[in-house]
Every structure is written in C-alpha cells, then in structure tokens.
Short mmCIF file of C-alpha atoms in Angstrom, two decimals:
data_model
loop_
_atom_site.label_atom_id
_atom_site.label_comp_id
_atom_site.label_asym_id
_atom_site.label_seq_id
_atom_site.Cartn_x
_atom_site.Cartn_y
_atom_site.Cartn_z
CA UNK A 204 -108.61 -25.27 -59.24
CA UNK A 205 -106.37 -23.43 -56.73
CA UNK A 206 -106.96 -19.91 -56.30
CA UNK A 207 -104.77 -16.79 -56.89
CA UNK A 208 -103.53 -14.19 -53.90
CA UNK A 209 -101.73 -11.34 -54.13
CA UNK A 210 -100.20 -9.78 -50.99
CA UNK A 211 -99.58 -6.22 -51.64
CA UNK A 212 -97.29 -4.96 -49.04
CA UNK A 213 -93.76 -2.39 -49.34
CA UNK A 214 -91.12 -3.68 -50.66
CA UNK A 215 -89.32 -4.40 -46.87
CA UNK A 216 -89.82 -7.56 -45.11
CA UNK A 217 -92.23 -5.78 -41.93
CA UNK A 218 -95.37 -7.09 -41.00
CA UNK A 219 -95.66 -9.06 -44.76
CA UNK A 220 -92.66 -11.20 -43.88
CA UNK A 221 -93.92 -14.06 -41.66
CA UNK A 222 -97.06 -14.44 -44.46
CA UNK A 223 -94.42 -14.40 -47.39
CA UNK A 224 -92.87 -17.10 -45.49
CA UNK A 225 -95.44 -19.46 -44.80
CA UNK A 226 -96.83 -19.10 -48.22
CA UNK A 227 -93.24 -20.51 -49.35
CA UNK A 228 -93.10 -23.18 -46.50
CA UNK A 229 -96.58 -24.09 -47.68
CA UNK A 230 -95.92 -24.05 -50.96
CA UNK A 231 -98.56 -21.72 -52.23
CA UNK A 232 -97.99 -19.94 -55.27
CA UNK A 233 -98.46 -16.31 -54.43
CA UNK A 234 -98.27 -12.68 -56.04
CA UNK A 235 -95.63 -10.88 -53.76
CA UNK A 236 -96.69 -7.17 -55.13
CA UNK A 237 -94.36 -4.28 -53.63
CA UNK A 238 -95.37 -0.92 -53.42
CA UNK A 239 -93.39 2.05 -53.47
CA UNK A 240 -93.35 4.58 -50.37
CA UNK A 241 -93.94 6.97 -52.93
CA UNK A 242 -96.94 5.48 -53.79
CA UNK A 243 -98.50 4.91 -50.39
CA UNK A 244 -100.56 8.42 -50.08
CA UNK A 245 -102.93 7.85 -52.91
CA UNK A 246 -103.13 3.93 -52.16
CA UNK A 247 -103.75 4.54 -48.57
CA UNK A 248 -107.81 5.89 -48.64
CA UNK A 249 -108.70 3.46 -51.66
CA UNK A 250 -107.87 0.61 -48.56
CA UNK A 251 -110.24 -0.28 -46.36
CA UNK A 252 -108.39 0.35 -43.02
CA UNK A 253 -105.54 2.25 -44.18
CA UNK A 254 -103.03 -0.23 -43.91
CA UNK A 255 -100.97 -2.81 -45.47
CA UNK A 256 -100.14 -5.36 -46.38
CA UNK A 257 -103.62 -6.43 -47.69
CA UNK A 258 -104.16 -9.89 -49.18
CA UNK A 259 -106.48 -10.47 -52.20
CA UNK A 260 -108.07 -14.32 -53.10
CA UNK A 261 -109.37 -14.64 -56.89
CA UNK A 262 -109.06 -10.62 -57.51
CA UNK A 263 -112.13 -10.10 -54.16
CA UNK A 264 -112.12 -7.59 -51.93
CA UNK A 265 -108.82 -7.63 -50.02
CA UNK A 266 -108.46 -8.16 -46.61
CA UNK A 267 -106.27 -6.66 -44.13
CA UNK A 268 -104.60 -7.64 -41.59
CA UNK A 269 -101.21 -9.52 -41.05
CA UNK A 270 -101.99 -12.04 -38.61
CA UNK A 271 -105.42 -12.88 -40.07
CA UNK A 272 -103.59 -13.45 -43.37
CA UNK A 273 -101.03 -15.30 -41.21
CA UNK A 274 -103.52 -18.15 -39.81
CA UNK A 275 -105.03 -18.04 -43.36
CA UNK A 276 -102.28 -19.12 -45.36
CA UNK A 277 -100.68 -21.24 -42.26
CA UNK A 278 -104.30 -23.17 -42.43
CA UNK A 279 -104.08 -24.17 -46.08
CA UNK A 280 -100.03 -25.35 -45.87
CA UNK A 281 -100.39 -27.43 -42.83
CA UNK A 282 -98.48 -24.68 -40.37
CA UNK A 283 -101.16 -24.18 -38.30
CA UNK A 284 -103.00 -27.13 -36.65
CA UNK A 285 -106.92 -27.29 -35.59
CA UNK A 286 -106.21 -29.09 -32.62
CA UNK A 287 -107.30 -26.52 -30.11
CA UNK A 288 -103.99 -27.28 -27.72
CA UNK A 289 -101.50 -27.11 -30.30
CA UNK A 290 -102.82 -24.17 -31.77
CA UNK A 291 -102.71 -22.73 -28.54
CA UNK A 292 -99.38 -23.37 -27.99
CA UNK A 293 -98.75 -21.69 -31.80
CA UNK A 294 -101.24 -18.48 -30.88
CA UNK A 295 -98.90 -17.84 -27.45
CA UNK A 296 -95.72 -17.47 -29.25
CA UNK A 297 -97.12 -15.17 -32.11
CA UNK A 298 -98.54 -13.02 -29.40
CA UNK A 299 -95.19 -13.14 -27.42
CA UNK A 300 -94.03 -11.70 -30.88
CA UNK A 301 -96.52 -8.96 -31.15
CA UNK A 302 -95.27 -7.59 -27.96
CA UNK A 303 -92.24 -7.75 -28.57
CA UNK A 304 -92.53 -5.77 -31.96
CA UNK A 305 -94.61 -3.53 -29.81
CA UNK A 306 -91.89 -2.79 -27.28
CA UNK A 307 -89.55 -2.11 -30.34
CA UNK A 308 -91.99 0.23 -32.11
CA UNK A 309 -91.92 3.47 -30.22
CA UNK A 310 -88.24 4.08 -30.68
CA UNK A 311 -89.08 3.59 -34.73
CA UNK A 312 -91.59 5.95 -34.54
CA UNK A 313 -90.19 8.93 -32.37
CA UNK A 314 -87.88 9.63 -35.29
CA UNK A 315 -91.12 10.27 -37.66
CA UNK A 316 -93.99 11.04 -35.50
CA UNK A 317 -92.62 12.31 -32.08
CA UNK A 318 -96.00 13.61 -31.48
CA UNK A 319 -97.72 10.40 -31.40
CA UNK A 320 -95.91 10.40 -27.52
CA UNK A 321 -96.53 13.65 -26.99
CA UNK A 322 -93.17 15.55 -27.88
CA UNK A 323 -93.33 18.43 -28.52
CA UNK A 324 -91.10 19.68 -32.52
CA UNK A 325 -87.57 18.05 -32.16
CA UNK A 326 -84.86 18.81 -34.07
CA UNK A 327 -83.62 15.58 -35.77
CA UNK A 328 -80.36 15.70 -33.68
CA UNK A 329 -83.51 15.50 -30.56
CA UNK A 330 -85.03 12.82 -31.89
CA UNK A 331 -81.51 11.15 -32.23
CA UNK A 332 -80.46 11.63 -28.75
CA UNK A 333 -84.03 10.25 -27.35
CA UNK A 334 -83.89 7.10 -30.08
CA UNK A 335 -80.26 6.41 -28.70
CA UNK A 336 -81.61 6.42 -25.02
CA UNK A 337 -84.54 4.05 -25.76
CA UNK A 338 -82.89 1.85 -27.81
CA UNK A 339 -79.97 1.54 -25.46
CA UNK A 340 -82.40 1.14 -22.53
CA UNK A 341 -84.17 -2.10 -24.44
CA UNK A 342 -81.05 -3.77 -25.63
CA UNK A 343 -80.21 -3.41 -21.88
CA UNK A 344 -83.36 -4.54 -20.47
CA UNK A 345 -86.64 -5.72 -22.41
CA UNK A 346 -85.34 -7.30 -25.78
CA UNK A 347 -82.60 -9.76 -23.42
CA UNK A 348 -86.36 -10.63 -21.80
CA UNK A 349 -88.15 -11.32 -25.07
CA UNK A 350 -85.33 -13.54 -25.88
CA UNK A 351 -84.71 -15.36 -22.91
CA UNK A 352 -88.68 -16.00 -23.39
CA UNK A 353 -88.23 -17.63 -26.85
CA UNK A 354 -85.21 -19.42 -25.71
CA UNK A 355 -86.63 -21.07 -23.21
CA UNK A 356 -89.33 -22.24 -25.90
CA UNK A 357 -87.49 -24.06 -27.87
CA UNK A 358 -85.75 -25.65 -24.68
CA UNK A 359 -89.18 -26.58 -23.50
CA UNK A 360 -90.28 -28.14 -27.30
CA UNK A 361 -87.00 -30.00 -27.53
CA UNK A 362 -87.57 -30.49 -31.16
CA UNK A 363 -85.99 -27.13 -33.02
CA UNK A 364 -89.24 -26.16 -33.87
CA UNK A 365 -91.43 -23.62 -31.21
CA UNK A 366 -94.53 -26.36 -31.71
CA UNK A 367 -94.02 -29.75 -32.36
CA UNK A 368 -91.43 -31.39 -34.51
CA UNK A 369 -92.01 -29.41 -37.71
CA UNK A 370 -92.33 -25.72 -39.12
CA UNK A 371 -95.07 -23.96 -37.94
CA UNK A 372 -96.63 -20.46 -38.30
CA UNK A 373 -94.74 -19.58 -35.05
CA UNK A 374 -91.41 -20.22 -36.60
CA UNK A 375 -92.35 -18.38 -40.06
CA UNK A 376 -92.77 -14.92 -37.10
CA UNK A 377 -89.83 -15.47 -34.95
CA UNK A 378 -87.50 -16.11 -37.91
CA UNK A 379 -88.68 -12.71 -39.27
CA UNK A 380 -87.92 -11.28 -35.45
CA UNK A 381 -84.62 -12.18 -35.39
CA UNK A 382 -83.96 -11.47 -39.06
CA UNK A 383 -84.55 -7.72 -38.03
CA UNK A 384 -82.29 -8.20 -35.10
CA UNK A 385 -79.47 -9.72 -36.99
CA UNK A 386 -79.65 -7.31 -39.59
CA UNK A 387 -78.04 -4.27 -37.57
CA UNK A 388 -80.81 -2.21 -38.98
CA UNK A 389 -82.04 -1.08 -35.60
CA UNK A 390 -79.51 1.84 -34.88
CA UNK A 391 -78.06 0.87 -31.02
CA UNK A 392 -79.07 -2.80 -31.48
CA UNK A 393 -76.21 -4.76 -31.99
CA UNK A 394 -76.79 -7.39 -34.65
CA UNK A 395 -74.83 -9.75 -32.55
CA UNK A 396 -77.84 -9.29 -30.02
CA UNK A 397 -79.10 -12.64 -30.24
CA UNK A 398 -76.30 -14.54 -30.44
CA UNK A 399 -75.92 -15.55 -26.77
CA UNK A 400 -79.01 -17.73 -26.94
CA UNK A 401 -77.53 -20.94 -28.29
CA UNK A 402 -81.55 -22.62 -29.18
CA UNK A 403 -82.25 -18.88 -31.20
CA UNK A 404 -78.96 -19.32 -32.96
CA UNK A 405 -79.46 -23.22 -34.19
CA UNK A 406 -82.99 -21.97 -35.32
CA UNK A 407 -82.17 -19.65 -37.08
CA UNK A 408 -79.63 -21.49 -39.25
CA UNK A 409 -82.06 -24.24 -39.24
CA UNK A 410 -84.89 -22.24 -40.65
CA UNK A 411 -82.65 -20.48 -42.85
CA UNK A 412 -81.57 -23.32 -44.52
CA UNK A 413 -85.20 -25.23 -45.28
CA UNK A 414 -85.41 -24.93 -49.28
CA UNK A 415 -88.02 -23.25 -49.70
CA UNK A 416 -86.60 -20.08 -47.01
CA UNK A 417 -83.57 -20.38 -48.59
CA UNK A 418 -84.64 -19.73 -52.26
CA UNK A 419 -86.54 -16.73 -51.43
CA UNK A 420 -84.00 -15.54 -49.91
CA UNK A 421 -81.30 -16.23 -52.62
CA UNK A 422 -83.03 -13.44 -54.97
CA UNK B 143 -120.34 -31.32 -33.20
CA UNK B 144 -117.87 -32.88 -30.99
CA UNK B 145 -118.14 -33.56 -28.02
CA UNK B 146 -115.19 -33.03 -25.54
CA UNK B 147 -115.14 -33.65 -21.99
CA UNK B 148 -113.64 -30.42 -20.67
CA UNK B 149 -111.31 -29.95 -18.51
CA UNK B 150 -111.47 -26.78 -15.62
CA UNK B 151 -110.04 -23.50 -16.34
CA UNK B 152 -108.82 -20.71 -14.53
CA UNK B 153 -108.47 -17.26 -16.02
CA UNK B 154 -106.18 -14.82 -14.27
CA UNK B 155 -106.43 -11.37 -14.51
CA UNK B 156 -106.89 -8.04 -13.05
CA UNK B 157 -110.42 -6.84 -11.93
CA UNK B 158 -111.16 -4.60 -14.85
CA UNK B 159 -111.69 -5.36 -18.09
CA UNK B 160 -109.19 -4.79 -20.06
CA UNK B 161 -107.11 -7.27 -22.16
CA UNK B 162 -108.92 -9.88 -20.38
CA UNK B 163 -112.28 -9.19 -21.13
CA UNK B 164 -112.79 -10.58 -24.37
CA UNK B 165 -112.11 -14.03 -23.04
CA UNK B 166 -114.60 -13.55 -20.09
CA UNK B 167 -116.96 -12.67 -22.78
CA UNK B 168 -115.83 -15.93 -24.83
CA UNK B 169 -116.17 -18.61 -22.30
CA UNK B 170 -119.75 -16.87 -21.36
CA UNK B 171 -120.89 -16.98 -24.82
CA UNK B 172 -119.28 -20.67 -25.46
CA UNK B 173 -121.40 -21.66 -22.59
CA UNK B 174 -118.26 -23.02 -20.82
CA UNK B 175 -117.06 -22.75 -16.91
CA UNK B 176 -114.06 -21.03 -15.94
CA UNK B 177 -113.09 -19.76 -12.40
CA UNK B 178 -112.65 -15.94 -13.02
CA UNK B 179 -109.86 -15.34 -11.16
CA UNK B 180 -108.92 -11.11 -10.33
CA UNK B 181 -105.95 -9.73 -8.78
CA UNK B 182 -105.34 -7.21 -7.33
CA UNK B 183 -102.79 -4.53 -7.84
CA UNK B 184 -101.07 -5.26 -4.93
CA UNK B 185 -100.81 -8.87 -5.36
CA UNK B 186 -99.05 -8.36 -8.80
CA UNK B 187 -95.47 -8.25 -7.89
CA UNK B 188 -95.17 -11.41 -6.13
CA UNK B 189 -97.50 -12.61 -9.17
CA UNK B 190 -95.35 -11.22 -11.66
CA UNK B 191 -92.19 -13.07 -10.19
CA UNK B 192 -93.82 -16.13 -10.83
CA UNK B 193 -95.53 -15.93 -14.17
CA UNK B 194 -93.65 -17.22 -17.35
CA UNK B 195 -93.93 -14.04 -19.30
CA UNK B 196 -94.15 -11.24 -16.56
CA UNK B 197 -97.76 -10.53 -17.33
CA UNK B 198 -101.61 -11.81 -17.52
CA UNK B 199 -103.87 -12.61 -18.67
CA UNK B 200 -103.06 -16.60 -17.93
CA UNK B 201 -105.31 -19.52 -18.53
CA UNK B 202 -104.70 -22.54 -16.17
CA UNK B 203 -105.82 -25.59 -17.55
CA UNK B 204 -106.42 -28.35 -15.59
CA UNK B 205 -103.34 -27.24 -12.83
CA UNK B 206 -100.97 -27.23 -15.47
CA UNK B 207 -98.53 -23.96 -15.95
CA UNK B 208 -100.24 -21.36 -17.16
CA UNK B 209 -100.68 -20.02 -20.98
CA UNK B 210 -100.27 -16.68 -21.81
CA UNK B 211 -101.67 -13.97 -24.54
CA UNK B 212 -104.77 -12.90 -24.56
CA UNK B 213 -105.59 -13.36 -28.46
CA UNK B 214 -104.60 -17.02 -27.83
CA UNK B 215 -106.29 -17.69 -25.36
CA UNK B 216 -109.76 -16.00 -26.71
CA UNK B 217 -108.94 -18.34 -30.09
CA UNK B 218 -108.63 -21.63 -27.19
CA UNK B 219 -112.15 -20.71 -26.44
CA UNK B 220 -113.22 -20.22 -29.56
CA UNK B 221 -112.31 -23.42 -30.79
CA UNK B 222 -113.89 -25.11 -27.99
CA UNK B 223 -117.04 -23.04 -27.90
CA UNK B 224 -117.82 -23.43 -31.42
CA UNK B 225 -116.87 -19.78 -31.53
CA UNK B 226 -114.18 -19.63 -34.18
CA UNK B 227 -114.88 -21.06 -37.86
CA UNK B 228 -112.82 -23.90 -39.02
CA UNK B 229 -113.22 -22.90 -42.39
CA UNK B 230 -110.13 -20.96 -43.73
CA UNK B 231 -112.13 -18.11 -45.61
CA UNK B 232 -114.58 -17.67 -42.70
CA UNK B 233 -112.00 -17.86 -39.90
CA UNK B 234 -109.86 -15.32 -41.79
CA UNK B 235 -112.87 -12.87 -41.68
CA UNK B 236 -113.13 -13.40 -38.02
CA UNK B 237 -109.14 -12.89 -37.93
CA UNK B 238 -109.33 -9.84 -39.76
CA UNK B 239 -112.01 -8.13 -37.16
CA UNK B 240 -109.96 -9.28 -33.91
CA UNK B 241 -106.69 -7.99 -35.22
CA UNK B 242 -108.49 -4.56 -36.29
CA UNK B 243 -109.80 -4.74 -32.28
CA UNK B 244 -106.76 -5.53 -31.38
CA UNK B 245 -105.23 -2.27 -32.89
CA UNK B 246 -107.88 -0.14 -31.41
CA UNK B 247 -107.43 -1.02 -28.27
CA UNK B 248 -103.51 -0.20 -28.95
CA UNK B 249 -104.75 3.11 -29.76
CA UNK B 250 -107.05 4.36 -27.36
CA UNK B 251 -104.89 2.78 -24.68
CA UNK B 252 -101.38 4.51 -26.15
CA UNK B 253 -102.15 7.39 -23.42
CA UNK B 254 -102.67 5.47 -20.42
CA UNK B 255 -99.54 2.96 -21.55
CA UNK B 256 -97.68 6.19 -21.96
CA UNK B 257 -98.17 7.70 -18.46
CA UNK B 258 -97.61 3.89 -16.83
CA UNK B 259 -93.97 3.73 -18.45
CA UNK B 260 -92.72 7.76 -20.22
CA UNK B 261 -89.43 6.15 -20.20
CA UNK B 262 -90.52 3.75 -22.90
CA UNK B 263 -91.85 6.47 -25.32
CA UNK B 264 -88.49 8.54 -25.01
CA UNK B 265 -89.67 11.02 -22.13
CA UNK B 266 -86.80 11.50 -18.75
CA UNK B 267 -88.01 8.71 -16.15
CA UNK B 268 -88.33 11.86 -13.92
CA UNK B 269 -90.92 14.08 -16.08
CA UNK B 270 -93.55 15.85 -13.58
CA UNK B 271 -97.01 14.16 -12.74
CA UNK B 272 -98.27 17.31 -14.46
CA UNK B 273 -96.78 17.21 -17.95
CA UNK B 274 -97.40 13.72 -18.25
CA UNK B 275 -101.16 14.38 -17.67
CA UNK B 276 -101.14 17.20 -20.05
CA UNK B 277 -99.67 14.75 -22.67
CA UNK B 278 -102.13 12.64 -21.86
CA UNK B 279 -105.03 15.07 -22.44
CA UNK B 280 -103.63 16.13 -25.51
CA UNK B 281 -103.50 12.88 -26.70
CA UNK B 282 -106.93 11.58 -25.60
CA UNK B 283 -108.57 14.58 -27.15
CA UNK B 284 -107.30 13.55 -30.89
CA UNK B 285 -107.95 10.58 -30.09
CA UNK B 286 -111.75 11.20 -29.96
CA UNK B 287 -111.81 13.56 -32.07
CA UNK B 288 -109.91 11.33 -34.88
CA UNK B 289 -108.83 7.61 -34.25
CA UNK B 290 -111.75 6.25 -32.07
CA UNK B 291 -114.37 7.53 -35.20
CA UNK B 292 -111.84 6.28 -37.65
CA UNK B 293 -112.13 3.11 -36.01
CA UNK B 294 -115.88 2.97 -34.78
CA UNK B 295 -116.48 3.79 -38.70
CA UNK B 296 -114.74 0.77 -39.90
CA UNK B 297 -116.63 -1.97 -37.52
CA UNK B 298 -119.73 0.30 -39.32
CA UNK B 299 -118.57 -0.03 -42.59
CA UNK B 300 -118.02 -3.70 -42.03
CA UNK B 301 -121.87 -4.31 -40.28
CA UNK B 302 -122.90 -2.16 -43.76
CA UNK B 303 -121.60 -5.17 -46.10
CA UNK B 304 -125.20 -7.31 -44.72
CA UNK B 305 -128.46 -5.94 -45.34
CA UNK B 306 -129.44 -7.14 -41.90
CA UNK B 307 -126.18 -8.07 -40.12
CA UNK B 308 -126.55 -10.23 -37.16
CA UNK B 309 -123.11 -10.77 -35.91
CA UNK B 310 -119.87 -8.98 -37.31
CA UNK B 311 -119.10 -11.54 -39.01
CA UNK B 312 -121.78 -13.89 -40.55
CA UNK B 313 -124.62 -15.65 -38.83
CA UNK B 314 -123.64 -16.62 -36.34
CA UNK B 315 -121.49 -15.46 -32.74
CA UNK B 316 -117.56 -15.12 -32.64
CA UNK B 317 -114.59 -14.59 -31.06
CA UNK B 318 -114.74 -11.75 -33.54
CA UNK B 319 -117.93 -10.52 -31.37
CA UNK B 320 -116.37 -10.99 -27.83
CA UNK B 321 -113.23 -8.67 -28.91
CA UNK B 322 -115.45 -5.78 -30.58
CA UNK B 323 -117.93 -5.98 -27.71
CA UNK B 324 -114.76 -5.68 -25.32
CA UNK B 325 -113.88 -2.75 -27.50
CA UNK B 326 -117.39 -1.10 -27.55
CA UNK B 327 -118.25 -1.52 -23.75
CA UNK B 328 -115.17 -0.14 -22.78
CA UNK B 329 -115.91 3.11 -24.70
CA UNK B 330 -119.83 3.04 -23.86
CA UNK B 331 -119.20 2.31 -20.16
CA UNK B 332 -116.60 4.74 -19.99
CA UNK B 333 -113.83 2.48 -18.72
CA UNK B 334 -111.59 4.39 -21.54
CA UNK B 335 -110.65 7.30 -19.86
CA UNK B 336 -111.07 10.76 -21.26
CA UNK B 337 -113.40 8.74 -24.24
CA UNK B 338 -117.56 10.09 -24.08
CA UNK B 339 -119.56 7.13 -24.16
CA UNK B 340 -121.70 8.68 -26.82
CA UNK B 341 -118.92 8.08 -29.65
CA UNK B 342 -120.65 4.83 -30.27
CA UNK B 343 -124.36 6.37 -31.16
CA UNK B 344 -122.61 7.97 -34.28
CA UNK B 345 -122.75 4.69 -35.81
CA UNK B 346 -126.05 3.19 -36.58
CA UNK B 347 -125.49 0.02 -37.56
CA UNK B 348 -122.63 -0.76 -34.87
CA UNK B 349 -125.29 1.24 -31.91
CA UNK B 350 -127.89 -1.32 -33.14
CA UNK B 351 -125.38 -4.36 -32.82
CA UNK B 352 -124.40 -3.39 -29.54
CA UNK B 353 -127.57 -3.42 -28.09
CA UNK B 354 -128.60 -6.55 -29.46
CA UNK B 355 -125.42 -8.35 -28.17
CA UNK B 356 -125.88 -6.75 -24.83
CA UNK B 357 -129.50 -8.36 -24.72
CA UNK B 358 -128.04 -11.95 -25.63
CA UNK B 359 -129.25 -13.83 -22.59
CA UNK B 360 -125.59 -14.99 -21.59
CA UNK B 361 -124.41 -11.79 -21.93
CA UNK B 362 -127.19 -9.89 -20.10
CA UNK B 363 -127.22 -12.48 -17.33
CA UNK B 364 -122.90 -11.54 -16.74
CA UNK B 365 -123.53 -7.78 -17.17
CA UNK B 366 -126.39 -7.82 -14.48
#
C-alpha cells in the first residue's frame, strides 16, 4: 500500500520545484497543494519552522525542509543512489546549487527587506537602483562562474546527465536553476544568460523533453 | 555491517571551525582517519587558483581531485561511518535537522558574510570600516535577541518530541548530531562573534544534549 504526500508549497516553482520534479521523474503520485501569499501569515506560526514548502506522508506531522524532502523522494524513485561515491558526486552538485541560489538571493531580497543588509528606509526607486547594480555586477561576474562550474560537469560525466548515465536528483535542481534563468524573471539577467554553455543548453532541452517533465509542464 | 577497506582522506580547510567543522566532527565520531589539513589565510589565494570551485572545504580521496561542499561531504562520512540512516523515513529526519543547521548558520553568519563582501548585499565597494561595523552590530544584536532563540528553540522543540532523547534524531549518533554540535559550539565557545555563549542554557533539553555529546569519549578526546 503506497503512501500519500502532500507538498504544500506557493504556487511558484522556488525551493518546491526540484521535489515536484523528482516526484514526477519517480513516478510518485503526489498532492502538489499551492498556497496563496495571502494566506501565508496565519499558515506561517501553525508550521513548525516557519517555512515552506513542508511535505506530509499518510496525513503525519509534516516535515520541512527542501533538500531533506529532496533526498526523500529521490531515494524512493531511484534518483538518488546509496553508493556512498555516487551519492557524493550527486550531494556536490546540489550544494554547488545552493550557493549559487545563495549568491542570487540578496538582490531578491533588498527590494523587500533592505534591512536584513543593513539599509537603512529606501525609497523603491533606491532599492531599484541598488538591485540594478547587484544584479548587473553577478551577471558580470559570479553567475558566468556558477555556470562555467556546471558546464564543466556535464563535460566531465560525458553522459548528459550530472551523475551517471541517467536522471538524477542533481538534474531535477539544476533544471529548476536554469529554468529561473531562462525565464527573464530576474530583472538585469538576461534570459539568454545561459545560452553560451553548449552542455547547459543540450540539458536543458534534454530534460525538458523526458515525459514525465514535459507533462507537468504542459498544464 | 559492511565492511570496506578505506581508502585515506584529506580534509582541507581553514583553521577554525566553521563550515568545516561538522565533518571533523563526523569522521571523529565514525571512528575513521583523515589528515586534517588547515590553511592559512595567506595560503588561500594561490589555493583558490587551483581548487575546482574557488572554495573549501575539499575532501581528497585517495590523491584524486578534490570534492567539494561541505553538506556532501559530511553525508560521504556518514554513509561510511554508519552515521547516516539508509532508511528513507529515518534519513529524511536526519535531512530535515542538517538543512535547519544549515540555515542557522546562514543566519548568524549573514553579518560577518556581509562585512567580507558589502558589495554583494547592495552597499558602495567603498563604504567606511566604520559603518560597516555599525551594520554589523545592528545586525548581530537582533540576531540574539530574535533568530539565534528562534532557532535554539526549534532544535528544543525537536529534543521535546522523546521523553528521554538521546541523540537529535533517534537512538542513535548522526550526521544530524555533528552539524547541530557545529552549530552549538560555535555559539557556546563564542566563535560567533557578537553571540553570548549563554544563549544555549535557555534551552533545557538542547543544554542537556550538549553536554552529553561533549562527554562522548571521541568527542572529548578531539576537544581536549
């Protein structure tokens, strides 16, 4: 008797993405709940770190999270091996991800919470000005280095894939990575940002194109 | 159990704690040999130039070129060590607790990340020593005042789910362990800057755990 989840999470792609995705690559039946902004400020202290996305097996006590949920699902699909080396190998480039969404994060969060980095009240036209600069500085600089990083993955695995020759729980995270890049959401980012690295490019249409990626994202 | 024959490993950091702690912690409490290998500042650079990612910790394994990311390399050693469950449910409750660690350490270290790089939080690349150290003041004293409880309370709220809870997470020792003991030594050691070590004696249950995982012999023996 296979169990039920839920993964409650807005209704964006974010930090829920990669886990959506390997639930589908794994082909696990899942709830894919969506909350509402709005709704956020009375969920938020009934949750038991004040975060999402939260995932709940067989209606228990939800856990929090991403990559925990992550490894979770990835260990009941077949994503994510047990062989210490390969996993390993898997672990590095998830990490190589968080950083990178890291180094991305700050100029998200000057527009709504300057304060968090110590400014002082900005107007929003401030906060514009600052965001431009930052985000100008890493398409310049850092995110080039991320992806010259993950390039040079998939050069070194040879196979399409970041770990051996089939989908892993690494590919479910950097698909959702350059999803955000390609998607011109990131104001001074140019969605065409990635496509100088020839490996990203061809893994991206390749991932895009599995079934199962491809029919979630049809609806 | 299996049995592997190991091969040697080399862990690379710098000669504090920091991100690299945890997996000093790990391969003491796995019972497994590394060389513990610290830089120094000033041998960075060159170090840097030559890394695969521009930063450590790196595990060396066997020779071979390095691996990088500290959560990967703590769940290496886990695996090894019989430190990380191979159970799904269980391993995602150890998950769980070393992705909440990792997001306090994110936190406490925002102001110290902030006055290594202004530029990347949107301040000129020219700001004055003195503004950046009033930031950082500013910062550090909401931060215990409001996140470091928020997140001491949680690791307490978590011990509270056993009657007698011996390890964060079940029965027996973690990975889970070696990143909230990371977390907890830093504060109570005062390696956090700006953080009282007494934060942790607000919490009970996570006071008690700390001072039974300080007395595990393997972990008393590397603190000594």
């Amino acid at each position: 008797q296979m169990p039920t989840y839920k993964l409650t999470y807005f209704n964006i792609e974010g930090a829920a993405e990669k886990v959506r995705l390997a639930f589908k690559l794994g082909g696990i039946d899942f709830e894919d709940e969506r909350v509402d902004f709005a709704a956020w400020g009375e969920m938020k202290p009934k949750t038991p770190f004040g975060q999402l996305p939260l995932l709940s097996i067989d209606g228990k006590a939800p856990v929090a999270q991403s990559g925990a949920m992550l490894r979770y699902v990835g260990r009941l699909g077949g994503l994510y091996p047990q062989d210490p080396e390969k996993a390993l190998e898997i672990d590095e480039v998830i990490g190589l991800d968080e950083d990178f969404s890291r180094m991305v994060a700050p100029s998200f969060y000057i527009m709504r919470s300057p304060q968090m980095y110590g400014h002082g009240d900005l107007t929003e036209d401030e906060k514009k000005a600052i965001q431009a600069k930052m985000r100008t500085a890493i398409a310049a600089d850092e995110i080039p280095r991320f992806l010259g990083y993950f390039e040079a993955k998939l050069a070194k695995s040879g196979t399409g894939y970041f770990c051996g020759d089939k989908p892993t729980i690494a590919d479910c995270v950097v698909l959702v990575m350059l999803r955000t890049l390609k998607s011109g959401r990131l104001d001074h980012i140019p969605a065409t940002i990635t496509d100088s690295k020839p490996l990203l490019t061809a893994f991206y249409d390749r991932m895009m194109g599995l079934p199962a990626i491809a029919a979630h994202y049809k609806k | 159990t299996m049995q592997r024959i190991l091969p040697k490993f080399k862990l690379t950091y710098f000669n504090f704690p920091g991100r690299g702690e945890k997996v000093r912690i790990a391969f003491k409490m796995a019972g497994i040999e590394f060389e513990d290998e610290r830089i120094e500042f000033s041998q960075w650079p060159e170090m840097k130039a030559k890394s695969p990612f521009a930063q450590v910790p790196l595990l060396t394994i066997d020779g071979m070129p390095p691996v990088a990311q500290s959560a990967a390399i703590l769940r290496y050693v886990g695996r090894l060590g019989n430190l990380y469950p191979s159970d799904p449910e269980k391993a995602l409750q150890v998950d769980e607790i070393v992705g909440l660690e990792e997001d306090f350490f994110q936190a406490r270290s925002l102001p110290f990340f902030i006055g290594r790089n202004p530029r990347a939080y949107g301040h000129p690349a020219d700001i004055p020593n003195q503004d950046i150290q009033a930031i950082q003041a500013n910062l550090r004293s909401t931060l215990v005042a409001e996140d470091i409880p928020r997140f001491l309370g949680y690791f307490e709220a978590k011990l509270a789910q056993s009657e007698r809870p011996a390890f964060i997470v079940g029965d027996t020792p973690t990975v889970a362990d070696c990143a909230l003991l990371a977390s907890l030594r830093a504060v109570k050691t005062g390696t956090s800057p700006g953080v009282p070590p007494t934060l942790v004696d607000a919490h009970p249950r996570l006071a008690a755990y700390y001072a039974r995982v300080m007395e595990l012999p393997v972990i008393r023996a590397y603190y000594a």
